[in-house]
Tab-separated table of C-alpha atoms and ligand atoms in Angstrom:
chain	number	residue	atom	x	y	z
S	1	MET	CA	7.481	15.984	0.675
S	2	ASP	CA	4.374	13.911	-0.037
S	3	ALA	CA	2.314	14.056	3.150
S	4	ALA	CA	1.803	10.286	2.962
S	5	ILE	CA	5.530	9.760	3.344
S	6	LYS	CA	6.115	11.939	6.352
S	7	SER	CA	3.048	11.571	8.474
S	8	ILE	CA	0.618	9.048	9.811
S	9	ARG	CA	-2.958	9.890	8.947
S	10	PRO	CA	-4.982	11.087	11.938
S	11	ASN	CA	-7.269	8.162	11.477
S	12	LYS	CA	-7.827	6.574	14.875
S	13	PRO	CA	-11.142	4.775	15.381
S	14	SER	CA	-13.676	6.993	17.029
S	15	ASP	CA	-15.061	6.253	20.503
S	16	ARG	CA	-18.307	7.815	19.392
S	17	GLN	CA	-21.325	5.598	19.409
S	18	PRO	CA	-23.124	5.195	16.070
S	19	GLU	CA	-26.081	7.136	17.468
S	20	SER	CA	-23.922	10.274	17.508
S	21	ARG	CA	-24.433	10.632	13.759
S	22	PRO	CA	-26.802	13.552	13.220
S	23	ALA	CA	-30.237	12.110	12.472
S	24	GLU	CA	-30.777	14.338	9.437
S	25	LEU	CA	-27.698	13.046	7.578
S	26	ASP	CA	-27.797	9.837	5.586
S	27	PRO	CA	-24.683	7.594	5.832
S	28	ALA	CA	-23.177	8.777	2.540
S	29	GLU	CA	-23.531	12.442	3.475
S	30	PHE	CA	-22.201	11.724	6.943
S	31	LEU	CA	-19.124	10.034	5.513
S	32	GLU	CA	-18.507	12.845	3.065
S	33	ALA	CA	-18.881	15.455	5.801
S	34	ALA	CA	-16.469	13.508	8.035
S	35	VAL	CA	-13.839	13.365	5.295
S	36	ARG	CA	-14.319	17.052	4.440
S	37	ALA	CA	-13.977	18.151	8.047
S	38	ASP	CA	-11.100	15.713	8.664
S	39	GLN	CA	-13.013	14.356	11.634
S	40	PRO	CA	-12.205	11.062	13.330
S	41	ARG	CA	-13.167	8.082	11.235
S	42	PRO	CA	-16.487	6.295	11.932
S	43	ALA	CA	-16.788	4.030	14.965
S	44	ARG	CA	-16.141	0.292	14.592
S	45	ALA	CA	-19.848	-0.429	15.156
S	46	GLU	CA	-20.663	1.773	12.166
S	47	ALA	CA	-18.182	-0.143	10.008
S	48	GLU	CA	-19.736	-3.445	11.109
S	49	ALA	CA	-23.212	-2.083	10.332
S	50	ALA	CA	-21.982	-1.204	6.835
S	51	VAL	CA	-20.865	-4.819	6.318
S	52	LYS	CA	-24.333	-5.995	7.384
S	53	THR	CA	-25.799	-3.661	4.767
S	54	LEU	CA	-23.564	-5.190	2.102
S	55	LEU	CA	-24.577	-8.707	3.163
S	56	ALA	CA	-28.236	-7.753	2.788
S	57	TYR	CA	-27.423	-6.091	-0.532
S	58	ILE	CA	-26.038	-9.308	-2.035
S	59	GLY	CA	-29.212	-11.128	-0.977
S	60	GLU	CA	-27.965	-12.680	2.255
S	61	ASN	CA	-29.556	-12.772	5.683
S	62	PRO	CA	-27.058	-11.097	8.044
S	63	ARG	CA	-28.890	-12.679	10.995
S	64	ARG	CA	-28.319	-16.293	10.007
S	65	GLU	CA	-25.930	-18.104	12.300
S	66	GLY	CA	-23.030	-18.481	9.885
S	67	LEU	CA	-22.944	-14.737	9.240
S	68	LEU	CA	-23.355	-13.418	12.779
S	69	ASP	CA	-19.622	-12.879	13.317
S	70	THR	CA	-18.890	-11.934	9.715
S	71	PRO	CA	-19.160	-8.143	10.135
S	72	ARG	CA	-16.658	-8.276	13.007
S	73	ARG	CA	-14.308	-10.502	10.991
S	74	VAL	CA	-14.532	-8.296	7.908
S	75	VAL	CA	-13.735	-5.146	9.894
S	76	GLU	CA	-10.801	-6.932	11.550
S	77	ALA	CA	-9.584	-8.047	8.124
S	78	PHE	CA	-9.847	-4.434	6.935
S	79	ASP	CA	-7.821	-3.307	9.966
S	80	GLU	CA	-5.106	-5.710	8.860
S	81	LEU	CA	-5.230	-5.011	5.127
S	82	TYR	CA	-5.256	-1.238	5.621
S	83	GLN	CA	-2.861	-0.930	8.562
S	84	GLY	CA	-0.497	1.066	6.363
S	85	TYR	CA	-2.572	4.202	7.012
S	86	HIS	CA	-1.326	4.114	10.614
S	87	GLN	CA	2.334	3.481	9.876
S	88	CYS	CA	4.963	6.051	9.101
S	89	PRO	CA	7.473	5.475	6.262
S	90	ALA	CA	9.921	8.013	7.707
S	91	GLU	CA	10.133	6.033	10.954
S	92	VAL	CA	10.914	2.791	9.127
S	93	LEU	CA	13.818	4.345	7.209
S	94	ASP	CA	15.064	6.260	10.244
S	95	ARG	CA	17.808	3.838	11.286
S	96	THR	CA	20.871	3.720	9.050
S	97	PHE	CA	24.345	2.205	9.343
S	98	GLY	CA	27.560	4.072	8.558
S	99	GLU	CA	30.181	1.308	8.520
S	100	THR	CA	30.110	0.362	4.844
S	101	ALA	CA	33.862	0.238	4.047
S	102	GLY	CA	33.255	2.773	1.295
S	103	TYR	CA	30.616	0.656	-0.498
S	104	ASP	CA	29.510	2.710	-3.491
S	105	ASP	CA	27.439	0.461	-5.782
S	106	PHE	CA	23.687	0.076	-5.669
S	107	VAL	CA	21.934	-2.263	-3.251
S	108	LEU	CA	19.137	-4.334	-4.783
S	109	VAL	CA	16.477	-6.277	-2.905
S	110	ARG	CA	14.603	-8.406	-5.396
S	111	ASP	CA	11.334	-10.327	-5.189
S	112	ILE	CA	9.683	-8.529	-2.271
S	113	GLU	CA	6.233	-10.110	-2.210
S	114	PHE	CA	3.328	-7.837	-1.441
S	115	THR	CA	-0.458	-7.719	-1.554
S	116	SER	CA	-2.258	-4.422	-1.978
S	117	GLN	CA	-5.839	-3.366	-2.666
S	118	CYS	CA	-6.892	-1.613	-5.841
S	119	GLU	CA	-8.539	1.710	-5.136
S	120	HIS	CA	-11.090	1.300	-7.925
S	121	HIS	CA	-12.669	-1.985	-6.817
S	122	MET	CA	-11.166	-2.650	-3.360
S	123	MET	CA	-9.952	-5.993	-4.678
S	124	PRO	CA	-6.443	-7.384	-4.146
S	125	PHE	CA	-3.554	-7.006	-6.501
S	126	TYR	CA	-0.400	-8.880	-5.609
S	127	GLY	CA	3.060	-9.507	-6.906
S	128	LYS	CA	6.684	-8.582	-6.372
S	129	ALA	CA	8.575	-5.356	-5.873
S	130	HIS	CA	12.235	-5.002	-6.809
S	131	ILE	CA	13.963	-2.063	-5.154
S	132	ALA	CA	17.471	-0.682	-5.606
S	133	TYR	CA	19.125	2.417	-4.218
S	134	THR	CA	22.658	3.727	-4.269
S	135	PRO	CA	23.594	4.852	-0.766
S	136	VAL	CA	25.610	7.905	0.128
S	137	GLU	CA	27.803	6.875	3.064
S	138	ARG	CA	24.999	5.300	5.111
S	139	VAL	CA	22.916	2.230	4.312
S	140	VAL	CA	19.521	1.178	5.591
S	141	GLY	CA	18.641	-2.269	6.945
S	142	LEU	CA	17.536	-4.496	4.061
S	143	SER	CA	14.312	-5.557	5.775
S	144	LYS	CA	13.264	-1.918	5.918
S	145	LEU	CA	12.781	-1.846	2.138
S	146	ALA	CA	10.282	-4.689	2.515
S	147	ARG	CA	8.631	-2.941	5.479
S	148	LEU	CA	8.352	0.255	3.439
S	149	THR	CA	6.724	-1.682	0.592
S	150	ASP	CA	4.147	-3.104	3.023
S	151	ILE	CA	3.330	0.301	4.520
S	152	PHE	CA	2.295	1.628	1.113
S	153	ALA	CA	0.810	-1.675	-0.091
S	154	ARG	CA	-1.497	-1.836	2.926
S	155	ARG	CA	-3.468	1.136	1.681
S	156	LEU	CA	-5.829	1.624	-1.249
S	157	GLN	CA	-3.592	1.964	-4.272
S	158	THR	CA	-3.041	1.991	-7.954
S	159	GLN	CA	0.100	0.138	-8.980
S	160	GLU	CA	1.545	3.321	-10.439
S	161	HIS	CA	0.988	5.241	-7.208
S	162	LEU	CA	2.469	2.425	-5.120
S	163	THR	CA	5.577	2.385	-7.316
S	164	ALA	CA	6.007	6.154	-7.191
S	165	GLN	CA	5.442	6.372	-3.428
S	166	ILE	CA	8.068	3.734	-2.607
S	167	ALA	CA	10.621	5.501	-4.808
S	168	ALA	CA	9.758	8.945	-3.438
S	169	ALA	CA	10.009	7.817	0.188
S	170	ILE	CA	13.484	6.331	-0.308
S	171	ASP	CA	14.569	9.339	-2.341
S	172	GLU	CA	13.345	11.940	0.130
S	173	ILE	CA	14.252	10.207	3.374
S	174	LEU	CA	17.584	8.527	2.545
S	175	LYS	CA	18.674	11.014	-0.137
S	176	PRO	CA	20.624	8.374	-2.091
S	177	ARG	CA	22.350	8.839	-5.466
S	178	GLY	CA	19.368	7.158	-7.083
S	179	VAL	CA	16.429	4.826	-6.632
S	180	ALA	CA	14.975	2.180	-8.946
S	181	VAL	CA	11.647	0.488	-8.271
S	182	LEU	CA	10.063	-2.131	-10.515
S	183	ILE	CA	6.765	-3.752	-9.589
S	184	GLU	CA	5.110	-6.681	-11.324
S	185	ALA	CA	1.607	-7.621	-10.210
S	186	GLU	CA	-1.608	-9.394	-11.055
S	187	HIS	CA	-4.859	-7.545	-10.413
S	188	THR	CA	-7.798	-9.670	-9.275
S	189	CYS	CA	-10.176	-6.966	-10.488
S	190	MET	CA	-8.922	-7.960	-13.951
S	191	SER	CA	-8.712	-11.705	-13.375
S	192	VAL	CA	-11.776	-12.731	-11.336
S	193	ARG	CA	-14.250	-10.097	-12.547
S	194	GLY	CA	-14.644	-7.604	-15.391
S	195	VAL	CA	-12.489	-8.551	-18.342
S	196	ALA	CA	-11.546	-11.832	-16.529
S	197	LYS	CA	-8.038	-12.318	-17.908
S	198	HIS	CA	-6.117	-14.671	-15.651
S	199	GLY	CA	-2.350	-14.397	-15.657
S	200	ALA	CA	-2.039	-10.907	-17.151
S	201	SER	CA	0.890	-9.142	-15.472
S	202	THR	CA	1.289	-5.399	-15.065
S	203	PHE	CA	4.773	-3.854	-14.822
S	204	THR	CA	5.460	-0.389	-13.463
S	205	SER	CA	8.787	1.298	-12.794
S	206	ARG	CA	10.222	4.475	-11.370
S	207	PHE	CA	13.819	5.648	-11.691
S	208	THR	CA	15.369	8.629	-9.950
S	209	GLY	CA	18.868	10.136	-9.834
S	210	MET	CA	21.609	8.022	-11.407
S	211	PHE	CA	19.100	5.362	-12.529
S	212	ARG	CA	17.099	7.978	-14.411
S	213	ASP	CA	20.176	9.727	-15.822
S	214	ASN	CA	22.321	6.718	-16.683
S	215	PRO	CA	20.759	4.145	-19.042
S	216	ALA	CA	23.595	1.690	-18.307
S	217	GLU	CA	22.738	1.644	-14.588
S	218	GLN	CA	19.060	1.228	-15.437
S	219	ALA	CA	19.915	-1.690	-17.726
S	220	ARG	CA	22.125	-3.293	-15.044
S	221	PHE	CA	19.260	-3.012	-12.530
S	222	LEU	CA	16.813	-4.564	-14.979
S	223	SER	CA	19.125	-7.440	-15.890
S	224	LEU	CA	19.756	-8.218	-12.205
S	225	VAL	CA	16.009	-8.186	-11.582
S	226	ARG	CA	15.479	-10.584	-14.494
S	227	GLY	CA	18.258	-12.768	-13.106
S	228	THR	CA	20.334	-12.642	-16.260
S	229	THR	CA	23.589	-11.473	-14.622
S	230	ARG	CA	23.732	-13.726	-11.645
Q	1	GTP	N1	-3.887	2.384	-14.192
Q	1	GTP	C1	-4.377	1.481	-13.322
Q	1	GTP	N2	-5.605	0.989	-13.544
Q	1	GTP	C2	-6.068	0.087	-12.664
Q	1	GTP	C3	-5.346	-0.361	-11.554
Q	1	GTP	N3	-6.117	-1.266	-10.892
Q	1	GTP	C4	-7.256	-1.374	-11.596
Q	1	GTP	N4	-7.245	-0.567	-12.677
Q	1	GTP	C5	-8.201	-0.322	-13.726
Q	1	GTP	O1	-9.097	0.676	-13.355
Q	1	GTP	C6	-10.075	0.726	-14.387
Q	1	GTP	C7	-11.390	1.231	-13.861
Q	1	GTP	O2	-12.193	1.404	-15.000
Q	1	GTP	P1	-13.738	1.760	-14.973
Q	1	GTP	O3	-14.238	1.683	-16.393
Q	1	GTP	O4	-13.930	3.036	-14.231
Q	1	GTP	O5	-14.351	0.607	-14.053
Q	1	GTP	P2	-14.977	-0.792	-14.485
Q	1	GTP	O6	-16.228	-0.591	-15.283
Q	1	GTP	O7	-15.109	-1.629	-13.252
Q	1	GTP	O8	-13.849	-1.396	-15.460
Q	1	GTP	P3	-13.566	-2.907	-15.919
Q	1	GTP	O9	-12.539	-3.456	-14.968
Q	1	GTP	O10	-13.024	-2.784	-17.312
Q	1	GTP	O11	-14.857	-3.672	-15.847
Q	1	GTP	C8	-10.106	-0.669	-14.987
Q	1	GTP	O12	-9.638	-0.581	-16.305
Q	1	GTP	C9	-9.102	-1.454	-14.117
Q	1	GTP	O13	-8.430	-2.455	-14.857
Q	1	GTP	C10	-4.055	0.187	-11.347
Q	1	GTP	O14	-3.336	-0.130	-10.404
Q	1	GTP	N5	-3.623	1.102	-12.258
Q	2	ZN	ZN1	-9.496	-2.785	-9.521
């Protein structure tokens, strides 16, 4: 099982004071050494200092009044946007219900809105996830599919990885007859910078089990997602 699915990263903020960084290491080396040794992540004060560095880098004065609280706000925003690193997919899908009166078709939750952050530029990409699975005897609460999406979306991602992780988590934890995940998203790293193409949509999909093996089921999923068989 993908480690990201089963476990929460040991990534609690450190109580260490920034001064505890060995004097001979520069910040980049320190960070690399911390990641290599799987040490606790840097202290909050270090993260705020890094934001101050970025403010100075863009030509700002981090000491002017309007920016005094900005490092704290940015780190708090990061805590929110990246909270998925501290949440466990297996826990979310833990609770299932057995009274289904023999229900044996797939369950589709369409139009799950999400916002994630692209791992190349740390800029948002956002859109909708459509998730279907075919249960074996037990079903999961519908909201849990949206919660699962958020757990993976609130990490640094590529859209392909996000799509594959959602499908793999449902597959490995619920062990259904099949999973289908389709994600459509707009990437701000493509719309507000770089190639600057507003409105370009990216579609990614992952099919397992009966959705992978049976083109008719795949087609039924896709037509329901497009709203053509309602
Ligand atoms: N496959 C994939 N690519 C992504 C995703 N998010 C962003 N990218 C792309 O990642 C690529 C990074 O390319 P690089 O050439 O290394 O970086 P760059 O010079 O900033 O690229 P430009 O965006 O073209 O300016 C870009 O083409 C982005 O569009 C994603 O979720 N999946
Ligand atoms: Zn990007």
